[in-house]
Structures are given as C-alpha cells and as structure tokens.
PDB file of C-alpha atoms in Angstrom:
ATOM      1  CA  UNK A 336       0.000   0.000   0.000  1.00  0.00           C
ATOM      2  CA  UNK A 337       1.352   3.451  -0.823  1.00  0.00           C
ATOM      3  CA  UNK A 338       1.968   6.163   1.722  1.00  0.00           C
ATOM      4  CA  UNK A 339      -0.660   8.292  -0.058  1.00  0.00           C
ATOM      5  CA  UNK A 340      -3.387   5.859   0.935  1.00  0.00           C
ATOM      6  CA  UNK A 341      -2.019   5.301   4.447  1.00  0.00           C
ATOM      7  CA  UNK A 342      -1.930   8.956   5.396  1.00  0.00           C
ATOM      8  CA  UNK A 343      -5.703   9.658   5.370  1.00  0.00           C
ATOM      9  CA  UNK A 344      -6.328   6.567   7.508  1.00  0.00           C
ATOM     10  CA  UNK A 345      -3.670   7.735   9.993  1.00  0.00           C
ATOM     11  CA  UNK A 346      -5.160  11.229  10.017  1.00  0.00           C
ATOM     12  CA  UNK A 347      -8.665   9.877  10.669  1.00  0.00           C
ATOM     13  CA  UNK A 348      -7.335   7.577  13.392  1.00  0.00           C
ATOM     14  CA  UNK A 349      -5.453  10.387  15.151  1.00  0.00           C
ATOM     15  CA  UNK A 350      -8.459  12.695  14.814  1.00  0.00           C
ATOM     16  CA  UNK A 351     -10.670  10.002  16.316  1.00  0.00           C
ATOM     17  CA  UNK A 352      -8.140   9.488  19.127  1.00  0.00           C
ATOM     18  CA  UNK A 353      -8.021  13.222  19.810  1.00  0.00           C
ATOM     19  CA  UNK A 354     -11.822  13.361  19.843  1.00  0.00           C
ATOM     20  CA  UNK A 355     -11.985  10.456  22.303  1.00  0.00           C
ATOM     21  CA  UNK A 356      -9.341  12.056  24.506  1.00  0.00           C
ATOM     22  CA  UNK A 357     -11.251  15.351  24.451  1.00  0.00           C
ATOM     23  CA  UNK A 358     -14.548  13.616  25.262  1.00  0.00           C
ATOM     24  CA  UNK A 359     -12.926  11.800  28.179  1.00  0.00           C
ATOM     25  CA  UNK A 360     -11.488  15.039  29.570  1.00  0.00           C
ATOM     26  CA  UNK A 361     -14.812  16.849  29.217  1.00  0.00           C
ATOM     27  CA  UNK A 362     -16.622  13.941  30.885  1.00  0.00           C
ATOM     28  CA  UNK A 363     -14.037  13.840  33.676  1.00  0.00           C
ATOM     29  CA  UNK A 364     -14.423  17.579  34.223  1.00  0.00           C
ATOM     30  CA  UNK A 365     -18.214  17.307  34.473  1.00  0.00           C
ATOM     31  CA  UNK A 366     -18.017  14.220  36.680  1.00  0.00           C
ATOM     32  CA  UNK A 367     -15.419  15.689  39.060  1.00  0.00           C
ATOM     33  CA  UNK A 368     -17.345  18.955  39.317  1.00  0.00           C
ATOM     34  CA  UNK A 369     -20.667  17.264  40.085  1.00  0.00           C
ATOM     35  CA  UNK A 370     -19.469  14.296  42.186  1.00  0.00           C
ATOM     36  CA  UNK A 371     -16.063  15.373  43.456  1.00  0.00           C
ATOM     37  CA  UNK A 372     -12.814  13.615  42.674  1.00  0.00           C
ATOM     38  CA  UNK A 373     -13.023  11.057  45.489  1.00  0.00           C
ATOM     39  CA  UNK A 374     -16.575   9.982  44.652  1.00  0.00           C
ATOM     40  CA  UNK A 375     -16.122   9.927  40.872  1.00  0.00           C
ATOM     41  CA  UNK A 376     -15.447   6.585  39.267  1.00  0.00           C
ATOM     42  CA  UNK A 377     -13.717   5.706  36.026  1.00  0.00           C
ATOM     43  CA  UNK A 378     -16.951   4.014  34.934  1.00  0.00           C
ATOM     44  CA  UNK A 379     -18.845   7.294  35.503  1.00  0.00           C
ATOM     45  CA  UNK A 380     -16.380   9.126  33.274  1.00  0.00           C
ATOM     46  CA  UNK A 381     -16.424   6.618  30.428  1.00  0.00           C
ATOM     47  CA  UNK A 382     -20.229   6.345  30.522  1.00  0.00           C
ATOM     48  CA  UNK A 383     -20.552  10.135  30.297  1.00  0.00           C
ATOM     49  CA  UNK A 384     -17.991  10.236  27.469  1.00  0.00           C
ATOM     50  CA  UNK A 385     -19.612   7.388  25.560  1.00  0.00           C
ATOM     51  CA  UNK A 386     -16.241   5.641  25.569  1.00  0.00           C
ATOM     52  CA  UNK A 387     -14.793   2.411  26.870  1.00  0.00           C
ATOM     53  CA  UNK A 388     -12.641   1.807  29.914  1.00  0.00           C
ATOM     54  CA  UNK A 389      -9.946   0.568  27.527  1.00  0.00           C
ATOM     55  CA  UNK A 390      -9.965   3.862  25.644  1.00  0.00           C
ATOM     56  CA  UNK A 391      -9.587   5.769  28.906  1.00  0.00           C
ATOM     57  CA  UNK A 392      -6.532   3.699  29.806  1.00  0.00           C
ATOM     58  CA  UNK A 393      -5.169   4.138  26.301  1.00  0.00           C
ATOM     59  CA  UNK A 394      -5.105   7.925  26.789  1.00  0.00           C
ATOM     60  CA  UNK A 395      -4.672   8.258  30.568  1.00  0.00           C
ATOM     61  CA  UNK A 396      -3.190   6.197  33.374  1.00  0.00           C
ATOM     62  CA  UNK A 397      -6.343   6.571  35.460  1.00  0.00           C
ATOM     63  CA  UNK A 398      -8.601   8.963  37.331  1.00  0.00           C
ATOM     64  CA  UNK A 399      -5.741  10.955  38.882  1.00  0.00           C
ATOM     65  CA  UNK A 400      -4.146  11.434  35.454  1.00  0.00           C
ATOM     66  CA  UNK A 401      -7.445  12.839  34.138  1.00  0.00           C
ATOM     67  CA  UNK A 402      -7.567  15.304  37.043  1.00  0.00           C
ATOM     68  CA  UNK A 403      -3.943  16.369  36.625  1.00  0.00           C
ATOM     69  CA  UNK A 404      -4.389  16.785  32.863  1.00  0.00           C
ATOM     70  CA  UNK A 405      -7.418  19.021  33.460  1.00  0.00           C
ATOM     71  CA  UNK A 406      -5.298  21.046  35.887  1.00  0.00           C
ATOM     72  CA  UNK A 407      -2.365  21.318  33.470  1.00  0.00           C
ATOM     73  CA  UNK A 408      -4.597  22.411  30.597  1.00  0.00           C
ATOM     74  CA  UNK A 409      -6.341  24.998  32.793  1.00  0.00           C
ATOM     75  CA  UNK A 410      -2.963  26.335  33.914  1.00  0.00           C
ATOM     76  CA  UNK A 411      -1.801  26.565  30.290  1.00  0.00           C
ATOM     77  CA  UNK A 412      -4.889  28.624  29.421  1.00  0.00           C
ATOM     78  CA  UNK A 413      -4.271  30.819  32.452  1.00  0.00           C
ATOM     79  CA  UNK A 414      -0.606  31.296  31.498  1.00  0.00           C
ATOM     80  CA  UNK A 415      -1.668  32.301  27.994  1.00  0.00           C
ATOM     81  CA  UNK A 416      -4.190  34.799  29.386  1.00  0.00           C
ATOM     82  CA  UNK A 417      -1.646  36.399  31.711  1.00  0.00           C
ATOM     83  CA  UNK A 418       1.131  36.450  29.113  1.00  0.00           C
ATOM     84  CA  UNK A 419      -1.162  38.170  26.633  1.00  0.00           C
ATOM     85  CA  UNK A 420      -2.246  40.732  29.237  1.00  0.00           C
ATOM     86  CA  UNK A 421       1.373  41.643  30.035  1.00  0.00           C
ATOM     87  CA  UNK A 422       2.227  41.859  26.326  1.00  0.00           C
ATOM     88  CA  UNK A 423      -0.737  44.176  25.738  1.00  0.00           C
ATOM     89  CA  UNK A 424       0.271  46.375  28.684  1.00  0.00           C
ATOM     90  CA  UNK A 425       3.821  46.610  27.355  1.00  0.00           C
ATOM     91  CA  UNK A 426       2.594  47.278  23.809  1.00  0.00           C
ATOM     92  CA  UNK A 427       0.521  50.145  25.231  1.00  0.00           C
ATOM     93  CA  UNK A 428       3.757  51.617  26.595  1.00  0.00           C
ATOM     94  CA  UNK A 429       3.510  50.447  30.206  1.00  0.00           C
ATOM     95  CA  UNK A 430       6.986  50.052  31.717  1.00  0.00           C
ATOM     96  CA  UNK A 431       6.137  50.065  35.430  1.00  0.00           C
ATOM     97  CA  UNK A 432       6.081  46.464  36.743  1.00  0.00           C
ATOM     98  CA  UNK A 433       3.083  46.988  39.051  1.00  0.00           C
ATOM     99  CA  UNK A 434       0.570  47.798  36.277  1.00  0.00           C
ATOM    100  CA  UNK A 435       1.984  44.875  34.276  1.00  0.00           C
ATOM    101  CA  UNK A 436       1.495  42.589  37.277  1.00  0.00           C
ATOM    102  CA  UNK A 437      -2.041  43.907  37.795  1.00  0.00           C
ATOM    103  CA  UNK A 438      -2.894  43.320  34.128  1.00  0.00           C
ATOM    104  CA  UNK A 439      -1.718  39.713  34.471  1.00  0.00           C
ATOM    105  CA  UNK A 440      -3.553  39.305  37.791  1.00  0.00           C
ATOM    106  CA  UNK A 441      -6.777  40.659  36.291  1.00  0.00           C
ATOM    107  CA  UNK A 442      -6.474  38.240  33.374  1.00  0.00           C
ATOM    108  CA  UNK A 443      -5.868  35.337  35.753  1.00  0.00           C
ATOM    109  CA  UNK A 444      -8.896  36.272  37.867  1.00  0.00           C
ATOM    110  CA  UNK A 445     -11.046  36.664  34.752  1.00  0.00           C
ATOM    111  CA  UNK A 446      -9.985  33.158  33.735  1.00  0.00           C
ATOM    112  CA  UNK A 447     -11.015  31.854  37.158  1.00  0.00           C
ATOM    113  CA  UNK A 448     -14.399  33.539  36.760  1.00  0.00           C
ATOM    114  CA  UNK A 449     -14.818  32.316  33.182  1.00  0.00           C
ATOM    115  CA  UNK A 450     -14.043  28.741  34.269  1.00  0.00           C
ATOM    116  CA  UNK A 451     -15.397  28.990  37.824  1.00  0.00           C
ATOM    117  CA  UNK A 452     -16.452  25.378  38.273  1.00  0.00           C
ATOM    118  CA  UNK A 453     -13.145  24.032  37.039  1.00  0.00           C
ATOM    119  CA  UNK A 454     -11.049  26.565  38.966  1.00  0.00           C
ATOM    120  CA  UNK A 455     -13.023  25.771  42.135  1.00  0.00           C
ATOM    121  CA  UNK A 456     -12.427  22.054  41.623  1.00  0.00           C
ATOM    122  CA  UNK A 457      -8.696  22.609  42.084  1.00  0.00           C
ATOM    123  CA  UNK A 458      -9.134  24.697  45.246  1.00  0.00           C
ATOM    124  CA  UNK A 459     -11.626  22.598  47.201  1.00  0.00           C
ATOM    125  CA  UNK A 460      -9.118  20.036  48.478  1.00  0.00           C
ATOM    126  CA  UNK A 461     -10.866  17.020  46.910  1.00  0.00           C
ATOM    127  CA  UNK A 462      -7.954  15.949  44.733  1.00  0.00           C
ATOM    128  CA  UNK A 463      -5.592  13.059  44.055  1.00  0.00           C
ATOM    129  CA  UNK A 464      -2.977  12.324  46.721  1.00  0.00           C
ATOM    130  CA  UNK A 465      -0.012  14.651  46.403  1.00  0.00           C
ATOM    131  CA  UNK A 466      -1.914  17.370  44.536  1.00  0.00           C
ATOM    132  CA  UNK A 467      -1.174  19.910  47.276  1.00  0.00           C
ATOM    133  CA  UNK A 468       2.544  19.500  46.477  1.00  0.00           C
ATOM    134  CA  UNK A 469       1.846  20.223  42.809  1.00  0.00           C
ATOM    135  CA  UNK A 470      -0.146  23.324  43.803  1.00  0.00           C
ATOM    136  CA  UNK A 471       2.684  24.566  46.032  1.00  0.00           C
ATOM    137  CA  UNK A 472       5.199  24.022  43.215  1.00  0.00           C
ATOM    138  CA  UNK A 473       3.008  25.948  40.787  1.00  0.00           C
ATOM    139  CA  UNK A 474       2.719  28.793  43.291  1.00  0.00           C
ATOM    140  CA  UNK A 475       6.508  28.902  43.610  1.00  0.00           C
ATOM    141  CA  UNK A 476       6.894  28.945  39.811  1.00  0.00           C
ATOM    142  CA  UNK A 477       4.387  31.782  39.626  1.00  0.00           C
ATOM    143  CA  UNK A 478       6.277  33.723  42.308  1.00  0.00           C
ATOM    144  CA  UNK A 479       9.515  33.271  40.323  1.00  0.00           C
ATOM    145  CA  UNK A 480       7.848  34.602  37.155  1.00  0.00           C
ATOM    146  CA  UNK A 481       6.489  37.533  39.141  1.00  0.00           C
ATOM    147  CA  UNK A 482       9.946  38.166  40.579  1.00  0.00           C
ATOM    148  CA  UNK A 483      11.159  38.723  37.021  1.00  0.00           C
ATOM    149  CA  UNK A 484       8.835  41.752  36.861  1.00  0.00           C
ATOM    150  CA  UNK A 485       9.979  43.141  40.226  1.00  0.00           C
ATOM    151  CA  UNK A 486      13.728  42.848  40.039  1.00  0.00           C
ATOM    152  CA  UNK A 487      15.447  42.626  43.461  1.00  0.00           C
ATOM    153  CA  UNK A 488      12.189  43.214  45.343  1.00  0.00           C
ATOM    154  CA  UNK A 489      11.714  39.820  46.969  1.00  0.00           C
ATOM    155  CA  UNK A 490       9.554  41.074  49.842  1.00  0.00           C
ATOM    156  CA  UNK A 491       7.214  42.825  47.412  1.00  0.00           C
ATOM    157  CA  UNK A 492       6.905  39.635  45.346  1.00  0.00           C
ATOM    158  CA  UNK A 493       5.954  37.656  48.468  1.00  0.00           C
ATOM    159  CA  UNK A 494       3.335  40.233  49.449  1.00  0.00           C
ATOM    160  CA  UNK A 495       1.680  40.660  46.041  1.00  0.00           C
ATOM    161  CA  UNK A 496       1.686  36.959  45.110  1.00  0.00           C
ATOM    162  CA  UNK A 497       0.426  35.991  48.567  1.00  0.00           C
ATOM    163  CA  UNK A 498      -2.329  38.585  48.402  1.00  0.00           C
ATOM    164  CA  UNK A 499      -3.314  37.527  44.913  1.00  0.00           C
ATOM    165  CA  UNK A 500      -3.379  33.835  45.877  1.00  0.00           C
ATOM    166  CA  UNK A 501      -5.857  34.695  48.644  1.00  0.00           C
ATOM    167  CA  UNK A 502      -7.953  36.754  46.221  1.00  0.00           C
ATOM    168  CA  UNK A 503      -7.992  33.887  43.703  1.00  0.00           C
ATOM    169  CA  UNK A 504      -9.300  31.535  46.395  1.00  0.00           C
ATOM    170  CA  UNK A 505     -12.023  33.953  47.547  1.00  0.00           C
ATOM    171  CA  UNK A 506     -13.121  34.893  44.036  1.00  0.00           C
ATOM    172  CA  UNK A 507     -13.181  31.339  42.751  1.00  0.00           C
ATOM    173  CA  UNK A 508     -15.073  29.850  45.686  1.00  0.00           C
ATOM    174  CA  UNK A 509     -17.569  32.727  46.052  1.00  0.00           C
ATOM    175  CA  UNK A 510     -21.225  31.859  45.565  1.00  0.00           C
ATOM    176  CA  UNK A 511     -21.908  35.204  43.873  1.00  0.00           C
ATOM    177  CA  UNK A 512     -19.889  35.790  40.656  1.00  0.00           C
ATOM    178  CA  UNK A 513     -20.739  39.506  40.492  1.00  0.00           C
ATOM    179  CA  UNK A 514     -19.762  40.109  44.117  1.00  0.00           C
ATOM    180  CA  UNK A 515     -16.589  38.114  43.423  1.00  0.00           C
ATOM    181  CA  UNK A 516     -15.798  40.320  40.432  1.00  0.00           C
ATOM    182  CA  UNK A 517     -16.280  43.499  42.512  1.00  0.00           C
ATOM    183  CA  UNK A 518     -14.138  42.097  45.318  1.00  0.00           C
ATOM    184  CA  UNK A 519     -11.413  41.180  42.810  1.00  0.00           C
ATOM    185  CA  UNK A 520     -11.347  44.714  41.429  1.00  0.00           C
ATOM    186  CA  UNK A 521     -11.190  46.188  44.946  1.00  0.00           C
ATOM    187  CA  UNK A 522      -8.388  43.800  45.899  1.00  0.00           C
ATOM    188  CA  UNK A 523      -6.407  44.618  42.738  1.00  0.00           C
ATOM    189  CA  UNK A 524      -6.807  48.336  43.455  1.00  0.00           C
ATOM    190  CA  UNK A 525      -5.435  47.804  46.979  1.00  0.00           C
ATOM    191  CA  UNK A 526      -2.541  45.661  45.711  1.00  0.00           C
ATOM    192  CA  UNK A 527      -1.794  48.347  43.136  1.00  0.00           C
ATOM    193  CA  UNK A 528      -1.474  50.918  45.902  1.00  0.00           C
ATOM    194  CA  UNK A 529       1.416  49.026  47.458  1.00  0.00           C
ATOM    195  CA  UNK A 530       4.414  51.223  46.898  1.00  0.00           C
ATOM    196  CA  UNK A 531       7.641  49.793  45.712  1.00  0.00           C
ATOM    197  CA  UNK A 532      11.043  51.501  45.447  1.00  0.00           C
TER     198      UNK A 532
END
C-alpha cells in the first residue's frame, strides 16, 4: 500500500483518538465537578464520554491522570491569558512592573471567573494524593515569574503573590460571581497601591 493511501487513515485515526481524549477530559471535568474527585469513578467518566474503559486507559493512566491533565490544561490557558495581558500592557507603553502585574492578575482572575467550576475544583481540596505539592510548586513557579517583573524586590513579590493567591481563592469559591468580580477589582486596586522603590 502506498503512503498516499495510508496517510488519510492515519489522520482519521489520530483525529478520532483526539476526539476520544477530548470527550474523556470533558466527561471527567463534568463528573469531578458534580461528584467530586473522590466519589467519581472511572466508569462514571467513560459512561458520560460514551467511551470504553480501555480507551480511557489508552489515553490516561487513570482517574488521577485525568484530574492532573485538566489542571495542566487549565494552567496553560491561564498562562496564555496572563502572558497576553502583560504583552498588551507593554505594547501600550507600560513600563512600570506593578501595572503589568495587575494586568496579568486581572487576566488570571477573569480566567477563574470564566471557568469557575473548574477553577473551584482545584481549590476545594478534593484531589488526588499529592496534589497539594503540585499546587505549592506551581505557586513557587508563579512567584519566580512575578519576581522577574519586580527585580530585586523579593519582599514585594511575596506580598503581592500571597495577596493575589488569597484573592484567587475567595473569588473562585464565592457563591456570587458579580460580588466576586467586585471584590477582585477592589483587591487589585489595593494591591496596586502598594508602593515599591
């Protein structure tokens, strides 16, 4: 058989695999949000996805892998949002690190509000064993990226990232999205008033 005839079959197969993987992730997200991670079963996920248990294990190592993949993909979207916000602030001529940080923080909070249920899933504590270590590592990575904005201002980085982490938790877990949005804006205004040398 020629490679010309093999290629479309491979493309269809990989597209089908990607579709199955996407359906499994979407089903896992819905299942974890409604049932919680601990109560959710692999069979619940595959039934919701219209897939087989074998297909789940072809794409993922299990329930924890689904959860961690959802987290990684959410964090990638959040990183893209914040990166774009900083780029836009710089393109508009902003050179002061605090407004750049606030633009990124606002974008991150908007992402939490846009994907409230998913963002809340990661903050509720119902997660695979060891997830808290992953969260702490991500927070440290975020602090290091923030430190790049505020050169040689380690104490300021600790204060603004700590404050923003608390705001993220409050905004994400709030029962009232509009009140959460107002609180986020107030908190960002207060953080922005922190003076740095």
